[in-house]
Amino acid sequence: MNWQQFLNLIVARIKQVVGLYAFVLIPMWGMFFLNEVALFGLWNIFGIVPRALDVGSMIGVFASWTMHGNLSHLIGNTVTLLQILFLFGLFEKNAYRTIIKLVIASGLVTWVIGSPSSIHIGASGLCFAMFGYMIGGALFARRWGYLLACIIMGTGYWLTIKQGLMPQPGVSFAAHFGGLCAGLLLGATSKHHYTSVSRHQ
C-alpha cells in the first residue's frame, strides 16, 4: 500500500466513524426523546424479558439498546460509545454489519441467561459486546489494530469492564456479561481485514 492508498483509507475510516456516530447515537437519542414526549415511557416496556416468547421481548432483543430509563442512563452509555465507536470505526472494515451482529448476539444471550423476572433495557449490552469483540479480535484473531485499541483505552477500558461485571442494584449484569461473551465469540472468529482500497487505483 502506497501513501496515497493509505491516506484514502484513513479518510474512509474517519468518514466511517462519523457514520457510526449517526448510526448508533441518533436512534438512541431520538427514541429517548420520542419516548419522553410522545410515547409516555411506553417504549421501555419492550425491553428484553429473558426467555419470554412474547412480541415485546423479541422487539427488545433487537431494540433494547435504544431504551433508557432516564437522561443520566443515556448520557453514561453515550460517553462510552463515543470512545469505542471511534476505535471501532478506525479498525473495523465492515463496522455497520458487525454492530448489527453484536446487537442481535448480545440481545439473544441476555434473553437466554437473564433472570425471568427482570426486564433489560439500555445500550450497555452493546457497549460490552463491542468491548468483547475488540478483545476477542486482539487475543484470538491476531487483529493488531484492536490490540492497539485496547492499549489506547488503557486502565479505563478494563476498569469499565470490571465495574460492569460486578452485580449492582438496577444494573443489568446479564446484559453486561452476555454482551461481553457474545462479543468475545464474534471477535475471536473475525478475520483480519484492514484495507478496503483497491490496488488498481
mmCIF file with all atom_site columns, C-alpha atoms in Angstrom, residues 2-200:
data_model
loop_
_atom_site.group_PDB
_atom_site.id
_atom_site.type_symbol
_atom_site.label_atom_id
_atom_site.label_alt_id
_atom_site.label_comp_id
_atom_site.label_asym_id
_atom_site.label_entity_id
_atom_site.label_seq_id
_atom_site.pdbx_PDB_ins_code
_atom_site.Cartn_x
_atom_site.Cartn_y
_atom_site.Cartn_z
_atom_site.occupancy
_atom_site.B_iso_or_equiv
_atom_site.pdbx_formal_charge
_atom_site.auth_seq_id
_atom_site.auth_comp_id
_atom_site.auth_asym_id
_atom_site.auth_atom_id
_atom_site.pdbx_PDB_model_num
ATOM 1   C CA . ASN A 1 2   ? 1.451   3.365   -1.045 1.00 0.00 ? 2   ASN A CA 1
ATOM 2   C CA . TRP A 1 3   ? 0.949   6.680   0.756  1.00 0.00 ? 3   TRP A CA 1
ATOM 3   C CA . GLN A 1 4   ? -1.987  7.704   -1.445 1.00 0.00 ? 4   GLN A CA 1
ATOM 4   C CA . GLN A 1 5   ? -3.810  4.471   -0.734 1.00 0.00 ? 5   GLN A CA 1
ATOM 5   C CA . PHE A 1 6   ? -3.046  4.777   2.979  1.00 0.00 ? 6   PHE A CA 1
ATOM 6   C CA . LEU A 1 7   ? -4.384  8.350   3.034  1.00 0.00 ? 7   LEU A CA 1
ATOM 7   C CA . ASN A 1 8   ? -7.529  7.266   1.188  1.00 0.00 ? 8   ASN A CA 1
ATOM 8   C CA . LEU A 1 9   ? -8.022  4.504   3.727  1.00 0.00 ? 9   LEU A CA 1
ATOM 9   C CA . ILE A 1 10  ? -7.666  6.908   6.664  1.00 0.00 ? 10  ILE A CA 1
ATOM 10  C CA . VAL A 1 11  ? -10.166 9.341   5.111  1.00 0.00 ? 11  VAL A CA 1
ATOM 11  C CA . ALA A 1 12  ? -12.612 6.481   4.502  1.00 0.00 ? 12  ALA A CA 1
ATOM 12  C CA . ARG A 1 13  ? -12.294 5.288   8.094  1.00 0.00 ? 13  ARG A CA 1
ATOM 13  C CA . ILE A 1 14  ? -12.811 8.795   9.518  1.00 0.00 ? 14  ILE A CA 1
ATOM 14  C CA . LYS A 1 15  ? -15.961 9.058   7.436  1.00 0.00 ? 15  LYS A CA 1
ATOM 15  C CA . GLN A 1 16  ? -16.996 5.685   8.805  1.00 0.00 ? 16  GLN A CA 1
ATOM 16  C CA . VAL A 1 17  ? -16.513 6.942   12.374 1.00 0.00 ? 17  VAL A CA 1
ATOM 17  C CA . VAL A 1 18  ? -18.856 9.867   11.691 1.00 0.00 ? 18  VAL A CA 1
ATOM 18  C CA . GLY A 1 19  ? -21.344 7.500   10.079 1.00 0.00 ? 19  GLY A CA 1
ATOM 19  C CA . LEU A 1 20  ? -21.226 5.151   13.061 1.00 0.00 ? 20  LEU A CA 1
ATOM 20  C CA . TYR A 1 21  ? -21.958 8.007   15.447 1.00 0.00 ? 21  TYR A CA 1
ATOM 21  C CA . ALA A 1 22  ? -25.089 8.777   13.424 1.00 0.00 ? 22  ALA A CA 1
ATOM 22  C CA . PHE A 1 23  ? -26.000 5.101   13.008 1.00 0.00 ? 23  PHE A CA 1
ATOM 23  C CA . VAL A 1 24  ? -25.919 4.353   16.735 1.00 0.00 ? 24  VAL A CA 1
ATOM 24  C CA . LEU A 1 25  ? -26.426 7.620   18.608 1.00 0.00 ? 25  LEU A CA 1
ATOM 25  C CA . ILE A 1 26  ? -29.240 9.212   16.594 1.00 0.00 ? 26  ILE A CA 1
ATOM 26  C CA . PRO A 1 27  ? -31.637 6.268   17.175 1.00 0.00 ? 27  PRO A CA 1
ATOM 27  C CA . MET A 1 28  ? -30.703 6.199   20.873 1.00 0.00 ? 28  MET A CA 1
ATOM 28  C CA . TRP A 1 29  ? -31.305 9.895   21.466 1.00 0.00 ? 29  TRP A CA 1
ATOM 29  C CA . GLY A 1 30  ? -34.207 10.108  19.046 1.00 0.00 ? 30  GLY A CA 1
ATOM 30  C CA . MET A 1 31  ? -36.108 7.259   20.693 1.00 0.00 ? 31  MET A CA 1
ATOM 31  C CA . PHE A 1 32  ? -35.374 8.622   24.157 1.00 0.00 ? 32  PHE A CA 1
ATOM 32  C CA . PHE A 1 33  ? -36.975 11.984  23.438 1.00 0.00 ? 33  PHE A CA 1
ATOM 33  C CA . LEU A 1 34  ? -39.787 10.442  21.400 1.00 0.00 ? 34  LEU A CA 1
ATOM 34  C CA . ASN A 1 35  ? -40.481 8.115   24.321 1.00 0.00 ? 35  ASN A CA 1
ATOM 35  C CA . GLU A 1 36  ? -40.436 11.001  26.793 1.00 0.00 ? 36  GLU A CA 1
ATOM 36  C CA . VAL A 1 37  ? -42.537 13.417  24.730 1.00 0.00 ? 37  VAL A CA 1
ATOM 37  C CA . ALA A 1 38  ? -44.971 11.266  22.761 1.00 0.00 ? 38  ALA A CA 1
ATOM 38  C CA . LEU A 1 39  ? -44.942 7.667   23.988 1.00 0.00 ? 39  LEU A CA 1
ATOM 39  C CA . PHE A 1 40  ? -45.225 8.416   27.732 1.00 0.00 ? 40  PHE A CA 1
ATOM 40  C CA . GLY A 1 41  ? -42.436 5.934   28.564 1.00 0.00 ? 41  GLY A CA 1
ATOM 41  C CA . LEU A 1 42  ? -44.194 3.010   26.897 1.00 0.00 ? 42  LEU A CA 1
ATOM 42  C CA . TRP A 1 43  ? -41.266 2.232   24.586 1.00 0.00 ? 43  TRP A CA 1
ATOM 43  C CA . ASN A 1 44  ? -39.320 0.833   27.544 1.00 0.00 ? 44  ASN A CA 1
ATOM 44  C CA . ILE A 1 45  ? -41.868 -1.931  28.184 1.00 0.00 ? 45  ILE A CA 1
ATOM 45  C CA . PHE A 1 46  ? -40.453 -3.638  25.101 1.00 0.00 ? 46  PHE A CA 1
ATOM 46  C CA . GLY A 1 47  ? -37.179 -4.422  26.852 1.00 0.00 ? 47  GLY A CA 1
ATOM 47  C CA . ILE A 1 48  ? -35.724 -7.922  26.979 1.00 0.00 ? 48  ILE A CA 1
ATOM 48  C CA . VAL A 1 49  ? -37.655 -10.245 29.283 1.00 0.00 ? 49  VAL A CA 1
ATOM 49  C CA . PRO A 1 50  ? -35.476 -13.378 29.466 1.00 0.00 ? 50  PRO A CA 1
ATOM 50  C CA . ARG A 1 51  ? -36.966 -16.482 27.862 1.00 0.00 ? 51  ARG A CA 1
ATOM 51  C CA . ALA A 1 52  ? -40.304 -14.794 27.266 1.00 0.00 ? 52  ALA A CA 1
ATOM 52  C CA . LEU A 1 53  ? -41.657 -15.570 23.804 1.00 0.00 ? 53  LEU A CA 1
ATOM 53  C CA . ASP A 1 54  ? -43.976 -12.581 23.507 1.00 0.00 ? 54  ASP A CA 1
ATOM 54  C CA . VAL A 1 55  ? -43.590 -9.977  20.765 1.00 0.00 ? 55  VAL A CA 1
ATOM 55  C CA . GLY A 1 56  ? -42.414 -7.301  23.218 1.00 0.00 ? 56  GLY A CA 1
ATOM 56  C CA . SER A 1 57  ? -39.391 -9.267  24.387 1.00 0.00 ? 57  SER A CA 1
ATOM 57  C CA . MET A 1 58  ? -38.470 -10.181 20.820 1.00 0.00 ? 58  MET A CA 1
ATOM 58  C CA . ILE A 1 59  ? -38.522 -6.473  19.957 1.00 0.00 ? 59  ILE A CA 1
ATOM 59  C CA . GLY A 1 60  ? -36.224 -5.931  22.942 1.00 0.00 ? 60  GLY A CA 1
ATOM 60  C CA . VAL A 1 61  ? -33.648 -8.375  21.610 1.00 0.00 ? 61  VAL A CA 1
ATOM 61  C CA . PHE A 1 62  ? -33.191 -6.124  18.588 1.00 0.00 ? 62  PHE A CA 1
ATOM 62  C CA . ALA A 1 63  ? -34.007 -2.687  20.025 1.00 0.00 ? 63  ALA A CA 1
ATOM 63  C CA . SER A 1 64  ? -33.337 -2.610  23.791 1.00 0.00 ? 64  SER A CA 1
ATOM 64  C CA . TRP A 1 65  ? -30.201 -0.555  23.098 1.00 0.00 ? 65  TRP A CA 1
ATOM 65  C CA . THR A 1 66  ? -32.484 2.367   22.155 1.00 0.00 ? 66  THR A CA 1
ATOM 66  C CA . MET A 1 67  ? -34.340 2.217   25.517 1.00 0.00 ? 67  MET A CA 1
ATOM 67  C CA . HIS A 1 68  ? -33.078 4.176   28.534 1.00 0.00 ? 68  HIS A CA 1
ATOM 68  C CA . GLY A 1 69  ? -34.589 4.771   31.946 1.00 0.00 ? 69  GLY A CA 1
ATOM 69  C CA . ASN A 1 70  ? -33.503 8.393   32.276 1.00 0.00 ? 70  ASN A CA 1
ATOM 70  C CA . LEU A 1 71  ? -31.198 11.039  30.839 1.00 0.00 ? 71  LEU A CA 1
ATOM 71  C CA . SER A 1 72  ? -28.303 10.043  33.114 1.00 0.00 ? 72  SER A CA 1
ATOM 72  C CA . HIS A 1 73  ? -28.538 6.455   31.866 1.00 0.00 ? 73  HIS A CA 1
ATOM 73  C CA . LEU A 1 74  ? -28.486 7.656   28.266 1.00 0.00 ? 74  LEU A CA 1
ATOM 74  C CA . ILE A 1 75  ? -25.552 10.040  28.778 1.00 0.00 ? 75  ILE A CA 1
ATOM 75  C CA . GLY A 1 76  ? -23.479 7.364   30.526 1.00 0.00 ? 76  GLY A CA 1
ATOM 76  C CA . ASN A 1 77  ? -23.870 4.962   27.628 1.00 0.00 ? 77  ASN A CA 1
ATOM 77  C CA . THR A 1 78  ? -23.297 7.746   25.096 1.00 0.00 ? 78  THR A CA 1
ATOM 78  C CA . VAL A 1 79  ? -19.947 8.724   26.639 1.00 0.00 ? 79  VAL A CA 1
ATOM 79  C CA . THR A 1 80  ? -18.756 5.102   26.444 1.00 0.00 ? 80  THR A CA 1
ATOM 80  C CA . LEU A 1 81  ? -19.984 4.712   22.877 1.00 0.00 ? 81  LEU A CA 1
ATOM 81  C CA . LEU A 1 82  ? -18.313 7.914   21.706 1.00 0.00 ? 82  LEU A CA 1
ATOM 82  C CA . GLN A 1 83  ? -14.966 6.391   22.650 1.00 0.00 ? 83  GLN A CA 1
ATOM 83  C CA . ILE A 1 84  ? -15.441 2.853   21.440 1.00 0.00 ? 84  ILE A CA 1
ATOM 84  C CA . LEU A 1 85  ? -17.243 3.758   18.203 1.00 0.00 ? 85  LEU A CA 1
ATOM 85  C CA . PHE A 1 86  ? -14.285 5.928   17.281 1.00 0.00 ? 86  PHE A CA 1
ATOM 86  C CA . LEU A 1 87  ? -11.894 2.985   17.638 1.00 0.00 ? 87  LEU A CA 1
ATOM 87  C CA . PHE A 1 88  ? -14.371 0.637   16.003 1.00 0.00 ? 88  PHE A CA 1
ATOM 88  C CA . GLY A 1 89  ? -14.731 2.930   13.023 1.00 0.00 ? 89  GLY A CA 1
ATOM 89  C CA . LEU A 1 90  ? -10.968 3.106   12.560 1.00 0.00 ? 90  LEU A CA 1
ATOM 90  C CA . PHE A 1 91  ? -10.198 -0.607  12.778 1.00 0.00 ? 91  PHE A CA 1
ATOM 91  C CA . GLU A 1 92  ? -13.317 -2.440  11.564 1.00 0.00 ? 92  GLU A CA 1
ATOM 92  C CA . LYS A 1 93  ? -13.843 -2.716  7.821  1.00 0.00 ? 93  LYS A CA 1
ATOM 93  C CA . ASN A 1 94  ? -17.460 -3.902  7.956  1.00 0.00 ? 94  ASN A CA 1
ATOM 94  C CA . ALA A 1 95  ? -18.382 -1.873  11.034 1.00 0.00 ? 95  ALA A CA 1
ATOM 95  C CA . TYR A 1 96  ? -22.096 -1.424  10.365 1.00 0.00 ? 96  TYR A CA 1
ATOM 96  C CA . ARG A 1 97  ? -22.696 -5.111  9.730  1.00 0.00 ? 97  ARG A CA 1
ATOM 97  C CA . THR A 1 98  ? -20.605 -6.053  12.755 1.00 0.00 ? 98  THR A CA 1
ATOM 98  C CA . ILE A 1 99  ? -22.549 -3.725  15.057 1.00 0.00 ? 99  ILE A CA 1
ATOM 99  C CA . ILE A 1 100 ? -25.850 -5.217  13.882 1.00 0.00 ? 100 ILE A CA 1
ATOM 100 C CA . LYS A 1 101 ? -24.474 -8.683  14.636 1.00 0.00 ? 101 LYS A CA 1
ATOM 101 C CA . LEU A 1 102 ? -23.359 -7.546  18.084 1.00 0.00 ? 102 LEU A CA 1
ATOM 102 C CA . VAL A 1 103 ? -26.770 -6.000  18.846 1.00 0.00 ? 103 VAL A CA 1
ATOM 103 C CA . ILE A 1 104 ? -28.546 -9.245  17.988 1.00 0.00 ? 104 ILE A CA 1
ATOM 104 C CA . ALA A 1 105 ? -25.991 -11.551 19.632 1.00 0.00 ? 105 ALA A CA 1
ATOM 105 C CA . SER A 1 106 ? -25.849 -9.585  22.888 1.00 0.00 ? 106 SER A CA 1
ATOM 106 C CA . GLY A 1 107 ? -29.645 -9.342  22.972 1.00 0.00 ? 107 GLY A CA 1
ATOM 107 C CA . LEU A 1 108 ? -30.054 -13.085 22.456 1.00 0.00 ? 108 LEU A CA 1
ATOM 108 C CA . VAL A 1 109 ? -27.506 -14.011 25.131 1.00 0.00 ? 109 VAL A CA 1
ATOM 109 C CA . THR A 1 110 ? -29.176 -11.621 27.577 1.00 0.00 ? 110 THR A CA 1
ATOM 110 C CA . TRP A 1 111 ? -32.529 -13.214 26.733 1.00 0.00 ? 111 TRP A CA 1
ATOM 111 C CA . VAL A 1 112 ? -31.072 -16.664 27.470 1.00 0.00 ? 112 VAL A CA 1
ATOM 112 C CA . ILE A 1 113 ? -29.149 -16.015 30.699 1.00 0.00 ? 113 ILE A CA 1
ATOM 113 C CA . GLY A 1 114 ? -31.109 -13.220 32.405 1.00 0.00 ? 114 GLY A CA 1
ATOM 114 C CA . SER A 1 115 ? -33.487 -13.637 35.310 1.00 0.00 ? 115 SER A CA 1
ATOM 115 C CA . PRO A 1 116 ? -37.052 -14.363 34.085 1.00 0.00 ? 116 PRO A CA 1
ATOM 116 C CA . SER A 1 117 ? -38.446 -11.772 36.498 1.00 0.00 ? 117 SER A CA 1
ATOM 117 C CA . SER A 1 118 ? -36.332 -8.949  35.066 1.00 0.00 ? 118 SER A CA 1
ATOM 118 C CA . ILE A 1 119 ? -36.524 -6.573  32.106 1.00 0.00 ? 119 ILE A CA 1
ATOM 119 C CA . HIS A 1 120 ? -33.360 -5.352  30.416 1.00 0.00 ? 120 HIS A CA 1
ATOM 120 C CA . ILE A 1 121 ? -33.007 -2.007  28.637 1.00 0.00 ? 121 ILE A CA 1
ATOM 121 C CA . GLY A 1 122 ? -30.116 0.232   27.621 1.00 0.00 ? 122 GLY A CA 1
ATOM 122 C CA . ALA A 1 123 ? -27.101 0.236   25.326 1.00 0.00 ? 123 ALA A CA 1
ATOM 123 C CA . SER A 1 124 ? -24.650 -1.133  27.908 1.00 0.00 ? 124 SER A CA 1
ATOM 124 C CA . GLY A 1 125 ? -25.060 -4.653  26.496 1.00 0.00 ? 125 GLY A CA 1
ATOM 125 C CA . LEU A 1 126 ? -23.932 -3.330  23.111 1.00 0.00 ? 126 LEU A CA 1
ATOM 126 C CA . CYS A 1 127 ? -21.046 -1.458  24.759 1.00 0.00 ? 127 CYS A CA 1
ATOM 127 C CA . PHE A 1 128 ? -19.823 -4.653  26.396 1.00 0.00 ? 128 PHE A CA 1
ATOM 128 C CA . ALA A 1 129 ? -20.321 -6.611  23.184 1.00 0.00 ? 129 ALA A CA 1
ATOM 129 C CA . MET A 1 130 ? -18.077 -4.123  21.395 1.00 0.00 ? 130 MET A CA 1
ATOM 130 C CA . PHE A 1 131 ? -15.517 -4.347  24.205 1.00 0.00 ? 131 PHE A CA 1
ATOM 131 C CA . GLY A 1 132 ? -15.596 -8.134  23.900 1.00 0.00 ? 132 GLY A CA 1
ATOM 132 C CA . TYR A 1 133 ? -15.298 -8.018  20.128 1.00 0.00 ? 133 TYR A CA 1
ATOM 133 C CA . MET A 1 134 ? -12.171 -5.906  20.318 1.00 0.00 ? 134 MET A CA 1
ATOM 134 C CA . ILE A 1 135 ? -10.609 -8.121  22.995 1.00 0.00 ? 135 ILE A CA 1
ATOM 135 C CA . GLY A 1 136 ? -11.510 -11.301 21.117 1.00 0.00 ? 136 GLY A CA 1
ATOM 136 C CA . GLY A 1 137 ? -10.155 -9.880  17.882 1.00 0.00 ? 137 GLY A CA 1
ATOM 137 C CA . ALA A 1 138 ? -6.899  -8.836  19.547 1.00 0.00 ? 138 ALA A CA 1
ATOM 138 C CA . LEU A 1 139 ? -6.281  -12.043 21.505 1.00 0.00 ? 139 LEU A CA 1
ATOM 139 C CA . PHE A 1 140 ? -7.618  -14.771 19.236 1.00 0.00 ? 140 PHE A CA 1
ATOM 140 C CA . ALA A 1 141 ? -7.838  -13.402 15.685 1.00 0.00 ? 141 ALA A CA 1
ATOM 141 C CA . ARG A 1 142 ? -4.493  -11.559 15.807 1.00 0.00 ? 142 ARG A CA 1
ATOM 142 C CA . ARG A 1 143 ? -6.064  -8.265  14.844 1.00 0.00 ? 143 ARG A CA 1
ATOM 143 C CA . TRP A 1 144 ? -3.292  -5.975  15.980 1.00 0.00 ? 144 TRP A CA 1
ATOM 144 C CA . GLY A 1 145 ? -5.358  -2.845  15.431 1.00 0.00 ? 145 GLY A CA 1
ATOM 145 C CA . TYR A 1 146 ? -7.668  -3.946  18.218 1.00 0.00 ? 146 TYR A CA 1
ATOM 146 C CA . LEU A 1 147 ? -4.715  -4.759  20.429 1.00 0.00 ? 147 LEU A CA 1
ATOM 147 C CA . LEU A 1 148 ? -3.601  -1.170  19.889 1.00 0.00 ? 148 LEU A CA 1
ATOM 148 C CA . ALA A 1 149 ? -7.154  -0.014  20.672 1.00 0.00 ? 149 ALA A CA 1
ATOM 149 C CA . CYS A 1 150 ? -7.105  -1.925  23.970 1.00 0.00 ? 150 CYS A CA 1
ATOM 150 C CA . ILE A 1 151 ? -3.815  -0.255  24.861 1.00 0.00 ? 151 ILE A CA 1
ATOM 151 C CA . ILE A 1 152 ? -5.176  3.176   23.900 1.00 0.00 ? 152 ILE A CA 1
ATOM 152 C CA . MET A 1 153 ? -8.212  2.683   26.111 1.00 0.00 ? 153 MET A CA 1
ATOM 153 C CA . GLY A 1 154 ? -5.813  1.731   28.892 1.00 0.00 ? 154 GLY A CA 1
ATOM 154 C CA . THR A 1 155 ? -6.823  1.324   32.506 1.00 0.00 ? 155 THR A CA 1
ATOM 155 C CA . GLY A 1 156 ? -10.216 2.951   31.989 1.00 0.00 ? 156 GLY A CA 1
ATOM 156 C CA . TYR A 1 157 ? -11.119 0.248   29.461 1.00 0.00 ? 157 TYR A CA 1
ATOM 157 C CA . TRP A 1 158 ? -10.519 -2.581  31.913 1.00 0.00 ? 158 TRP A CA 1
ATOM 158 C CA . LEU A 1 159 ? -11.970 -0.690  34.864 1.00 0.00 ? 159 LEU A CA 1
ATOM 159 C CA . THR A 1 160 ? -15.233 -0.208  32.975 1.00 0.00 ? 160 THR A CA 1
ATOM 160 C CA . ILE A 1 161 ? -15.438 -3.948  32.304 1.00 0.00 ? 161 ILE A CA 1
ATOM 161 C CA . LYS A 1 162 ? -14.597 -4.828  35.902 1.00 0.00 ? 162 LYS A CA 1
ATOM 162 C CA . GLN A 1 163 ? -17.185 -2.445  37.334 1.00 0.00 ? 163 GLN A CA 1
ATOM 163 C CA . GLY A 1 164 ? -19.818 -3.537  34.826 1.00 0.00 ? 164 GLY A CA 1
ATOM 164 C CA . LEU A 1 165 ? -19.413 -7.183  35.775 1.00 0.00 ? 165 LEU A CA 1
ATOM 165 C CA . MET A 1 166 ? -19.932 -6.529  39.471 1.00 0.00 ? 166 MET A CA 1
ATOM 166 C CA . PRO A 1 167 ? -23.593 -7.227  40.411 1.00 0.00 ? 167 PRO A CA 1
ATOM 167 C CA . GLN A 1 168 ? -25.265 -3.955  41.392 1.00 0.00 ? 168 GLN A CA 1
ATOM 168 C CA . PRO A 1 169 ? -28.893 -2.998  42.096 1.00 0.00 ? 169 PRO A CA 1
ATOM 169 C CA . GLY A 1 170 ? -30.565 -1.614  38.997 1.00 0.00 ? 170 GLY A CA 1
ATOM 170 C CA . VAL A 1 171 ? -27.696 -2.645  36.707 1.00 0.00 ? 171 VAL A CA 1
ATOM 171 C CA . SER A 1 172 ? -28.130 -5.472  34.204 1.00 0.00 ? 172 SER A CA 1
ATOM 172 C CA . PHE A 1 173 ? -25.349 -7.955  34.914 1.00 0.00 ? 173 PHE A CA 1
ATOM 173 C CA . ALA A 1 174 ? -26.894 -10.331 32.354 1.00 0.00 ? 174 ALA A CA 1
ATOM 174 C CA . ALA A 1 175 ? -26.666 -7.704  29.594 1.00 0.00 ? 175 ALA A CA 1
ATOM 175 C CA . HIS A 1 176 ? -23.079 -6.805  30.501 1.00 0.00 ? 176 HIS A CA 1
ATOM 176 C CA . PHE A 1 177 ? -21.859 -10.382 30.822 1.00 0.00 ? 177 PHE A CA 1
ATOM 177 C CA . GLY A 1 178 ? -23.931 -11.605 27.899 1.00 0.00 ? 178 GLY A CA 1
ATOM 178 C CA . GLY A 1 179 ? -22.737 -8.787  25.675 1.00 0.00 ? 179 GLY A CA 1
ATOM 179 C CA . LEU A 1 180 ? -19.116 -9.381  26.623 1.00 0.00 ? 180 LEU A CA 1
ATOM 180 C CA . CYS A 1 181 ? -19.362 -13.135 25.892 1.00 0.00 ? 181 CYS A CA 1
ATOM 181 C CA . ALA A 1 182 ? -21.148 -12.555 22.584 1.00 0.00 ? 182 ALA A CA 1
ATOM 182 C CA . GLY A 1 183 ? -18.530 -10.002 21.554 1.00 0.00 ? 183 GLY A CA 1
ATOM 183 C CA . LEU A 1 184 ? -15.626 -12.241 22.547 1.00 0.00 ? 184 LEU A CA 1
ATOM 184 C CA . LEU A 1 185 ? -17.001 -15.079 20.418 1.00 0.00 ? 185 LEU A CA 1
ATOM 185 C CA . LEU A 1 186 ? -17.632 -12.913 17.365 1.00 0.00 ? 186 LEU A CA 1
ATOM 186 C CA . GLY A 1 187 ? -14.301 -11.132 17.743 1.00 0.00 ? 187 GLY A CA 1
ATOM 187 C CA . ALA A 1 188 ? -12.371 -14.379 18.112 1.00 0.00 ? 188 ALA A CA 1
ATOM 188 C CA . THR A 1 189 ? -13.829 -15.667 14.842 1.00 0.00 ? 189 THR A CA 1
ATOM 189 C CA . SER A 1 190 ? -13.443 -12.398 12.927 1.00 0.00 ? 190 SER A CA 1
ATOM 190 C CA . LYS A 1 191 ? -10.993 -12.129 10.094 1.00 0.00 ? 191 LYS A CA 1
ATOM 191 C CA . HIS A 1 192 ? -8.095  -9.733  9.734  1.00 0.00 ? 192 HIS A CA 1
ATOM 192 C CA . HIS A 1 193 ? -9.301  -7.116  7.239  1.00 0.00 ? 193 HIS A CA 1
ATOM 193 C CA . TYR A 1 194 ? -7.935  -3.600  7.315  1.00 0.00 ? 194 TYR A CA 1
ATOM 194 C CA . THR A 1 195 ? -7.593  -2.473  3.722  1.00 0.00 ? 195 THR A CA 1
ATOM 195 C CA . SER A 1 196 ? -10.529 -1.527  1.558  1.00 0.00 ? 196 SER A CA 1
ATOM 196 C CA . VAL A 1 197 ? -8.663  0.468   -1.100 1.00 0.00 ? 197 VAL A CA 1
ATOM 197 C CA . SER A 1 198 ? -8.221  -1.247  -4.438 1.00 0.00 ? 198 SER A CA 1
ATOM 198 C CA . ARG A 1 199 ? -4.699  -1.825  -5.682 1.00 0.00 ? 199 ARG A CA 1
ATOM 199 C CA . HIS A 1 200 ? -5.865  -0.749  -9.139 1.00 0.00 ? 200 HIS A CA 1
#
